[in-house]
């Protein structure tokens, strides 16, 4: 069944904050985003939701390291079902910063999936969390 | 098996342009992104890759409509496997514009999954396409 053959469009609805936080707590991969002079950059990372913030590791000499020291970062997760044309998405807008060893025990951060010395710890503290359901029509 | 129990990290590699374009042509859902004064916004859309550009529909009174008339837009797709800690992602950076009825036949655009009058047609023409594989370690 293709999109063009469906009779009923899917229904959009706002997720409650509790629903957003539950998805953030139960997923492992999302997309971190920042703006440079050419616009937004969106990159997947494996993360952990801990103490009300998004935590992940990266390489200290990456572009992510440079841009994840900003009041204007975002983090996004979603899931969708092509057959039912449904899904959900959660967007976290907030402040990204580098986290020192003394601030946070190392075992509260996930190990990075990717190889390389991903010794830099990043935290995004939300200013705003929002999400939407797209329910089958 | 959790991330902390794995012995071998996954290998990162650049995707060729051909690999990026193949993923863009064969997927149906991605994330469109723009920057406002508070930073990046990342929102899922169902799309079609046609004539070397990303096409999708939205509502003419949406924020997306407002921001998708810009030289600085992005579009991202990815897929990942939590068990193998692997996946890929493709990032399109380019110019977003509203597409008139005369410019493009309506049947080249996908029907929007979501309900509502999604009569506005958006095209993102890439300045730059890049992608990365994360292969199991």
mmCIF file of C-alpha atoms in Angstrom, chain B:
data_model
loop_
_atom_site.group_PDB
_atom_site.id
_atom_site.type_symbol
_atom_site.label_atom_id
_atom_site.label_comp_id
_atom_site.label_asym_id
_atom_site.label_seq_id
_atom_site.Cartn_x
_atom_site.Cartn_y
_atom_site.Cartn_z
ATOM 1 C CA UNK B 1 24.171 -7.169 25.416
ATOM 2 C CA UNK B 2 24.548 -3.559 26.440
ATOM 3 C CA UNK B 3 26.975 -0.976 25.075
ATOM 4 C CA UNK B 4 29.125 -1.393 28.163
ATOM 5 C CA UNK B 5 29.539 -5.122 27.593
ATOM 6 C CA UNK B 6 30.879 -4.963 24.056
ATOM 7 C CA UNK B 7 34.525 -5.663 23.401
ATOM 8 C CA UNK B 8 34.913 -3.989 20.016
ATOM 9 C CA UNK B 9 33.748 -0.522 19.038
ATOM 10 C CA UNK B 10 32.071 -0.035 15.658
ATOM 11 C CA UNK B 11 33.956 1.327 12.650
ATOM 12 C CA UNK B 12 33.101 4.719 11.187
ATOM 13 C CA UNK B 13 33.492 5.327 7.465
ATOM 14 C CA UNK B 14 32.464 7.903 4.890
ATOM 15 C CA UNK B 15 29.712 6.925 2.461
ATOM 16 C CA UNK B 16 30.328 7.630 -1.213
ATOM 17 C CA UNK B 17 28.016 10.118 -2.904
ATOM 18 C CA UNK B 18 26.452 7.215 -4.823
ATOM 19 C CA UNK B 19 25.686 5.422 -1.567
ATOM 20 C CA UNK B 20 24.138 8.588 -0.122
ATOM 21 C CA UNK B 21 21.941 9.106 -3.188
ATOM 22 C CA UNK B 22 20.845 5.466 -3.134
ATOM 23 C CA UNK B 23 19.672 5.807 0.478
ATOM 24 C CA UNK B 24 17.897 9.084 -0.337
ATOM 25 C CA UNK B 25 16.108 7.412 -3.260
ATOM 26 C CA UNK B 26 14.960 4.346 -1.331
ATOM 27 C CA UNK B 27 13.733 5.835 1.963
ATOM 28 C CA UNK B 28 10.405 7.544 2.694
ATOM 29 C CA UNK B 29 10.875 9.367 5.993
ATOM 30 C CA UNK B 30 13.536 11.854 7.046
ATOM 31 C CA UNK B 31 14.014 14.950 9.164
ATOM 32 C CA UNK B 32 13.946 18.470 7.909
ATOM 33 C CA UNK B 33 15.838 21.067 9.908
ATOM 34 C CA UNK B 34 16.080 24.841 10.102
ATOM 35 C CA UNK B 35 17.560 27.378 12.487
ATOM 36 C CA UNK B 36 15.542 29.997 14.348
ATOM 37 C CA UNK B 37 16.835 32.445 16.947
ATOM 38 C CA UNK B 38 16.914 29.700 19.605
ATOM 39 C CA UNK B 39 18.887 27.217 17.493
ATOM 40 C CA UNK B 40 18.034 24.235 15.302
ATOM 41 C CA UNK B 41 14.575 22.674 14.925
ATOM 42 C CA UNK B 42 14.396 19.082 13.650
ATOM 43 C CA UNK B 43 11.069 17.657 12.424
ATOM 44 C CA UNK B 44 10.222 14.362 10.680
ATOM 45 C CA UNK B 45 8.495 14.409 7.291
ATOM 46 C CA UNK B 46 7.628 11.824 4.679
ATOM 47 C CA UNK B 47 9.410 12.799 1.478
ATOM 48 C CA UNK B 48 10.354 11.759 -2.027
ATOM 49 C CA UNK B 49 13.759 12.075 -3.676
ATOM 50 C CA UNK B 50 13.112 13.243 -7.224
ATOM 51 C CA UNK B 51 15.235 15.083 -9.808
ATOM 52 C CA UNK B 52 18.117 15.304 -7.327
ATOM 53 C CA UNK B 53 16.123 17.083 -4.638
ATOM 54 C CA UNK B 54 14.033 16.388 -1.536
ATOM 55 C CA UNK B 55 10.296 16.975 -2.003
ATOM 56 C CA UNK B 56 7.567 17.053 0.647
ATOM 57 C CA UNK B 57 4.317 18.778 1.522
ATOM 58 C CA UNK B 58 3.360 20.870 4.499
ATOM 59 C CA UNK B 59 0.632 23.195 5.655
ATOM 60 C CA UNK B 60 0.909 26.756 4.283
ATOM 61 C CA UNK B 61 0.397 28.263 7.758
ATOM 62 C CA UNK B 62 3.030 26.127 9.519
ATOM 63 C CA UNK B 63 6.380 27.251 10.918
ATOM 64 C CA UNK B 64 7.946 24.853 8.434
ATOM 65 C CA UNK B 65 6.367 26.870 5.606
ATOM 66 C CA UNK B 66 7.877 30.047 7.018
ATOM 67 C CA UNK B 67 11.383 28.626 7.434
ATOM 68 C CA UNK B 68 11.487 26.498 4.276
ATOM 69 C CA UNK B 69 12.236 29.509 2.116
ATOM 70 C CA UNK B 70 15.914 29.726 2.914
ATOM 71 C CA UNK B 71 19.391 28.986 1.609
ATOM 72 C CA UNK B 72 20.169 27.304 4.937
ATOM 73 C CA UNK B 73 18.065 24.186 5.351
ATOM 74 C CA UNK B 74 19.008 20.578 6.018
ATOM 75 C CA UNK B 75 17.483 17.155 5.563
ATOM 76 C CA UNK B 76 18.674 14.026 7.319
ATOM 77 C CA UNK B 77 17.942 10.298 7.087
ATOM 78 C CA UNK B 78 19.405 7.429 9.055
ATOM 79 C CA UNK B 79 18.896 3.842 10.122
ATOM 80 C CA UNK B 80 20.499 1.949 12.970
ATOM 81 C CA UNK B 81 20.641 -1.425 14.641
ATOM 82 C CA UNK B 82 20.824 -1.258 18.430
ATOM 83 C CA UNK B 83 21.912 -4.890 18.782
ATOM 84 C CA UNK B 84 24.910 -4.548 16.457
ATOM 85 C CA UNK B 85 25.529 -0.893 17.360
ATOM 86 C CA UNK B 86 25.711 -0.071 13.691
ATOM 87 C CA UNK B 87 23.931 2.047 11.109
ATOM 88 C CA UNK B 88 24.285 4.860 8.615
ATOM 89 C CA UNK B 89 23.224 8.476 8.242
ATOM 90 C CA UNK B 90 22.988 10.906 5.330
ATOM 91 C CA UNK B 91 22.892 14.681 5.666
ATOM 92 C CA UNK B 92 21.705 16.982 2.873
ATOM 93 C CA UNK B 93 22.531 20.675 3.291
ATOM 94 C CA UNK B 94 20.891 22.981 0.829
ATOM 95 C CA UNK B 95 18.374 25.582 -0.206
ATOM 96 C CA UNK B 96 14.678 25.148 0.578
ATOM 97 C CA UNK B 97 11.981 26.833 -1.477
ATOM 98 C CA UNK B 98 8.249 26.723 -2.121
ATOM 99 C CA UNK B 99 7.397 25.028 -5.405
ATOM 100 C CA UNK B 100 4.603 26.356 -7.605
ATOM 101 C CA UNK B 101 2.065 24.144 -9.395
ATOM 102 C CA UNK B 102 3.515 24.999 -12.788
ATOM 103 C CA UNK B 103 7.053 24.032 -11.817
ATOM 104 C CA UNK B 104 6.441 20.432 -10.812
ATOM 105 C CA UNK B 105 3.655 17.936 -11.571
ATOM 106 C CA UNK B 106 1.696 17.200 -8.430
ATOM 107 C CA UNK B 107 2.173 13.438 -8.748
ATOM 108 C CA UNK B 108 5.942 13.809 -8.261
ATOM 109 C CA UNK B 109 5.328 14.718 -4.623
ATOM 110 C CA UNK B 110 4.352 12.177 -1.978
ATOM 111 C CA UNK B 111 1.008 12.549 -0.216
ATOM 112 C CA UNK B 112 1.576 13.811 3.332
ATOM 113 C CA UNK B 113 0.992 11.128 5.952
ATOM 114 C CA UNK B 114 -0.527 13.650 8.356
ATOM 115 C CA UNK B 115 -4.040 15.003 8.118
ATOM 116 C CA UNK B 116 -4.815 18.638 7.289
ATOM 117 C CA UNK B 117 -4.551 20.779 4.185
ATOM 118 C CA UNK B 118 -0.891 20.179 3.309
ATOM 119 C CA UNK B 119 -1.079 22.103 0.090
ATOM 120 C CA UNK B 120 2.332 23.752 0.248
ATOM 121 C CA UNK B 121 5.013 21.954 -1.754
ATOM 122 C CA UNK B 122 8.613 22.284 -0.569
ATOM 123 C CA UNK B 123 11.814 21.395 -2.360
ATOM 124 C CA UNK B 124 15.313 21.236 -0.875
ATOM 125 C CA UNK B 125 18.055 21.427 -3.513
ATOM 126 C CA UNK B 126 21.350 20.116 -2.092
ATOM 127 C CA UNK B 127 24.509 22.179 -1.843
ATOM 128 C CA UNK B 128 26.225 19.257 -0.167
ATOM 129 C CA UNK B 129 25.410 15.593 0.496
ATOM 130 C CA UNK B 130 27.458 13.526 2.939
ATOM 131 C CA UNK B 131 26.998 10.303 4.849
ATOM 132 C CA UNK B 132 28.647 7.892 7.221
ATOM 133 C CA UNK B 133 28.492 4.176 7.860
ATOM 134 C CA UNK B 134 28.946 2.750 11.322
ATOM 135 C CA UNK B 135 29.862 -0.901 10.746
ATOM 136 C CA UNK B 136 29.810 -3.549 13.525
ATOM 137 C CA UNK B 137 33.193 -4.001 15.240
#
